[in-house]
Coordinates of C-alpha atoms in Angstrom, one line a residue:
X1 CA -27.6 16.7 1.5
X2 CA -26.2 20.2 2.4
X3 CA -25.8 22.2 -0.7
X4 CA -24.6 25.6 -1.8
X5 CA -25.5 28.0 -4.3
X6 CA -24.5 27.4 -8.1
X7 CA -20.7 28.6 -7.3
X8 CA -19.0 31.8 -9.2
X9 CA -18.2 31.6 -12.9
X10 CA -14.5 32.1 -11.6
X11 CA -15.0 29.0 -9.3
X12 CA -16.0 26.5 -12.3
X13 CA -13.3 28.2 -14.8
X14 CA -10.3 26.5 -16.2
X15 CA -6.8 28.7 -15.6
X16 CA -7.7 30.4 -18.8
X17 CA -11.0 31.5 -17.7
X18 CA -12.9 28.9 -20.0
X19 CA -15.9 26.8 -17.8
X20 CA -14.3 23.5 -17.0
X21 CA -15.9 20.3 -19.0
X22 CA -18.7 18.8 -16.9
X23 CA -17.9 14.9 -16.3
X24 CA -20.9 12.5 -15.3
X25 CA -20.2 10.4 -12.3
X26 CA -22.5 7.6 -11.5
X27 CA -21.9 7.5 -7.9
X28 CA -24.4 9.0 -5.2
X29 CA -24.2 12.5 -3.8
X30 CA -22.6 11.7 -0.6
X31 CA -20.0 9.0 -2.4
X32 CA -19.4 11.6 -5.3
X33 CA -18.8 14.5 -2.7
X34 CA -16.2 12.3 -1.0
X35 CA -14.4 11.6 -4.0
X36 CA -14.4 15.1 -5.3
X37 CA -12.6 15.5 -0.9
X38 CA -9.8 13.2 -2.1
X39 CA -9.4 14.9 -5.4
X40 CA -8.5 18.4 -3.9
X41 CA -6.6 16.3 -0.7
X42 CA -4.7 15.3 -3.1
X43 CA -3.6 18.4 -4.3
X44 CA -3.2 19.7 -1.2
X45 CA -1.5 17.4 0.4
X46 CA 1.3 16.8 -2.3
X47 CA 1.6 20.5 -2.6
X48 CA 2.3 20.7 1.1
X49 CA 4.9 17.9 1.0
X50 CA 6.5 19.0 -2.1
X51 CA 7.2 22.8 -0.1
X52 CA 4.1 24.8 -1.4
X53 CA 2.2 26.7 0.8
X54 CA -1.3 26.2 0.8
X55 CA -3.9 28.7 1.2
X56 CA -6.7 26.8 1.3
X57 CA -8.4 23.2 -0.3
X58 CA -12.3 22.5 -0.5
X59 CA -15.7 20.9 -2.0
X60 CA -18.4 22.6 -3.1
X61 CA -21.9 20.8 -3.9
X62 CA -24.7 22.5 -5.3
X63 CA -27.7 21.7 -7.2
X64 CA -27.5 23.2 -11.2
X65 CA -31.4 22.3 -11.3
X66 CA -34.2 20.2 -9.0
X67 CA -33.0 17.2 -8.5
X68 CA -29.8 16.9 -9.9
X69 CA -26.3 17.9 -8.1
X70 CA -23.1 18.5 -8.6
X71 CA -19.6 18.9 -7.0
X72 CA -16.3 20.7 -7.8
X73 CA -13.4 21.3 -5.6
X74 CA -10.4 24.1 -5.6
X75 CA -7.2 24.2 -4.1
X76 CA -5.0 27.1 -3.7
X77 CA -2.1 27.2 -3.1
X78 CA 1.7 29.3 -4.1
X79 CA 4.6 27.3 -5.4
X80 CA 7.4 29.0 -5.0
X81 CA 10.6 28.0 -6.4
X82 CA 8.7 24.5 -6.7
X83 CA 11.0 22.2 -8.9
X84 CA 8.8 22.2 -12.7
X85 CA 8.3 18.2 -12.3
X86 CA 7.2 18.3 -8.8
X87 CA 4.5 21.2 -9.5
X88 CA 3.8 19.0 -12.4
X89 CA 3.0 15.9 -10.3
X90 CA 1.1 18.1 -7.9
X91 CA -1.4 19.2 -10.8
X92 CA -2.3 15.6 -11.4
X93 CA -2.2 14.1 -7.8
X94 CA -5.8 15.1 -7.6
X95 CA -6.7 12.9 -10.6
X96 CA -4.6 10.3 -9.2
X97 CA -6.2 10.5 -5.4
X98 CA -9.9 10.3 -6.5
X99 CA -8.9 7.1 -9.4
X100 CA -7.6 5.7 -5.5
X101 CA -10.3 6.2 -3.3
X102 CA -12.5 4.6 -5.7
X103 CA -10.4 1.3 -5.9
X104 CA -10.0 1.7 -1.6
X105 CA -13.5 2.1 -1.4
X106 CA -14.5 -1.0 -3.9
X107 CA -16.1 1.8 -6.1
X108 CA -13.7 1.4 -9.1
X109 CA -15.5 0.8 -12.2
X110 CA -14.2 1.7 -15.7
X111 CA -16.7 4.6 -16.5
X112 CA -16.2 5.9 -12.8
X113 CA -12.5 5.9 -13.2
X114 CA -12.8 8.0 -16.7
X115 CA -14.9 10.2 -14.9
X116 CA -12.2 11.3 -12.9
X117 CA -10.2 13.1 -15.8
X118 CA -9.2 16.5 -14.9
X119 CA -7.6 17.3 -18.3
X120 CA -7.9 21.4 -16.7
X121 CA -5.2 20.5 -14.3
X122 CA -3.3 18.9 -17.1
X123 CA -3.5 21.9 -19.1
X124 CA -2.5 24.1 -16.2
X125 CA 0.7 22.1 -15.6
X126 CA 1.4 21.9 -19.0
X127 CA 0.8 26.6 -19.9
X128 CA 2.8 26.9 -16.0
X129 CA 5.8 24.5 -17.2
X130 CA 6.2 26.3 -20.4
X131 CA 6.3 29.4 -19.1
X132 CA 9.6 28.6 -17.5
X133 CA 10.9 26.9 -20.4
X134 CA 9.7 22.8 -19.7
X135 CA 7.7 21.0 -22.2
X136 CA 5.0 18.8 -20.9
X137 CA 3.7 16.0 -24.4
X138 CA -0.2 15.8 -23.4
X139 CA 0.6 12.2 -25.4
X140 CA 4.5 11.7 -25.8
X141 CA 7.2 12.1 -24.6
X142 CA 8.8 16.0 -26.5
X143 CA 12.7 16.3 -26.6
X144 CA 14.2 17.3 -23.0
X145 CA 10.8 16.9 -21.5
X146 CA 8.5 14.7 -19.9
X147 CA 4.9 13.2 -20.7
X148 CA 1.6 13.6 -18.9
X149 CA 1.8 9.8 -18.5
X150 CA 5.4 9.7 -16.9
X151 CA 3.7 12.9 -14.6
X152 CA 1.3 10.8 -13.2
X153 CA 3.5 7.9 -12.7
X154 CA 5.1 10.5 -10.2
X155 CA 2.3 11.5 -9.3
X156 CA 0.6 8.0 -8.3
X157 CA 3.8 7.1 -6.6
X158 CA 3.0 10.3 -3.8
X159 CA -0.2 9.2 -3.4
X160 CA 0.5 5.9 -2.1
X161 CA 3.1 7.2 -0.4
X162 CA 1.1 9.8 1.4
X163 CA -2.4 7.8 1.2
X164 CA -2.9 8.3 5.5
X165 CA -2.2 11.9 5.3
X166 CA -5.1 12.1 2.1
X167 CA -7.2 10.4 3.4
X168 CA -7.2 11.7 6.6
X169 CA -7.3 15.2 4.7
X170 CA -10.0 13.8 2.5
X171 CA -12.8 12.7 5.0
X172 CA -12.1 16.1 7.4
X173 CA -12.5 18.4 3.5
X174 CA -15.9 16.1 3.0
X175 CA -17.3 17.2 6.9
X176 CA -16.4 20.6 6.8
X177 CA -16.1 21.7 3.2
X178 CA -13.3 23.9 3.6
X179 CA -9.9 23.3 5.2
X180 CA -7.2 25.5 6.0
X181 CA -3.5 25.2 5.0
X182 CA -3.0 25.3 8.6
X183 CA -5.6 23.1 9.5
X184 CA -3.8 20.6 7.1
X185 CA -0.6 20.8 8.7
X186 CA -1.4 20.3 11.9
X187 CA -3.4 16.5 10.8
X188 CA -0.7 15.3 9.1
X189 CA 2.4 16.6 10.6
X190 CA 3.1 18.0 6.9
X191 CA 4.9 21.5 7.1
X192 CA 2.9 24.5 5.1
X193 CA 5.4 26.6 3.5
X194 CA 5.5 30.3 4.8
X195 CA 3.8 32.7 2.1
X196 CA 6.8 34.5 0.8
X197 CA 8.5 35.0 -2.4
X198 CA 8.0 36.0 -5.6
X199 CA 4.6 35.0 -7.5
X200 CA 3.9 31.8 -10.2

């Protein structure tokens, strides 16, 4: 098991700066670590074909006390003039990649599954939309809007769709812990958006 340092508060924060909720996944290291590859591939790779630029995706895996481990993943990436229910679909492919590699992988249980939540990249998608005026429902459907379940309908649809590149993605993220948006690019064919424009 090659781990790393507990990461940076920053690393393990929410958007807001609040420490992300801790999930227990009974999986071992090595199948836990993969999953937590296909989480932030699938970021990455719906980012990428939905015209963001990505700076960088990777897994981290560390060990918060003797004997026990843990893994997190980050993805960044700039989404410029990214249509709201696109960067909306993005923020939950990860959810929606690591729910898939477990049913792939015959490791799909109920409890494993509901591990996978990442209601932080909900709430991102949700405080991002409504700054430019888009109303995400958490649990309905709000007037003019969309839900979080209709989002990851999208979402889930991309994912099959782009499964190969994600997977591919996934198992290179889970050997060398940190990939390049133009690492990315080049195994899958995807294009990276060039860094330009305003910020989001």
């Amino acid at each position: 098991m090659t781990t790393a340092l507990t990461p940076a508060p920053e690393t393990l924060a929410d958007h807001t700066g609040k420490p992300r909720p801790w999930l227990e996944m009974p999986l071992t290291y090595e199948q836990a670590r993969l999953g937590m590859a296909f989480h932030e591939a699938g970021h990455a790779v719906l980012a990428m074909a939905y015209g963001m630029h990505v700076v960088t995706s990777e897994v981290t895996a560390w060990e918060p006390e003797p004997g026990l481990w843990a893994v997190t993943g980050r993805t960044e990436h700039r989404a410029y003039f990214t249509p709201p229910w696109r960067y909306a679909a993005q923020c939950a492919a990860g959810e929606m990649a690591q729910i898939t590699y477990l049913m792939v992988y015959g490791r799909w249980t109920p409890e494993r599954a509901a591990a996978c939540a990442a209601d932080h990249d909900r709430e991102q998608a949700i405080d991002t939309l409504a700054d430019f005026g888009y109303r995400l429902g958490r649990d309905h459907v709000p007037a003019d809007g969309k839900s979080w379940g209709m989002v990851r309908g999208m979402a889930r649809r991309k994912v099959t769709h782009l499964w190969r590149e994600i997977r591919t993605v996934a198992h290179a993220m889970d050997e060398n812990t940190q990939l390049t948006g133009a690492e990315i690019a080049a195994m899958t064919g995807l294009v990276n958006a060039p860094l330009s424009g305003g910020a989001r």
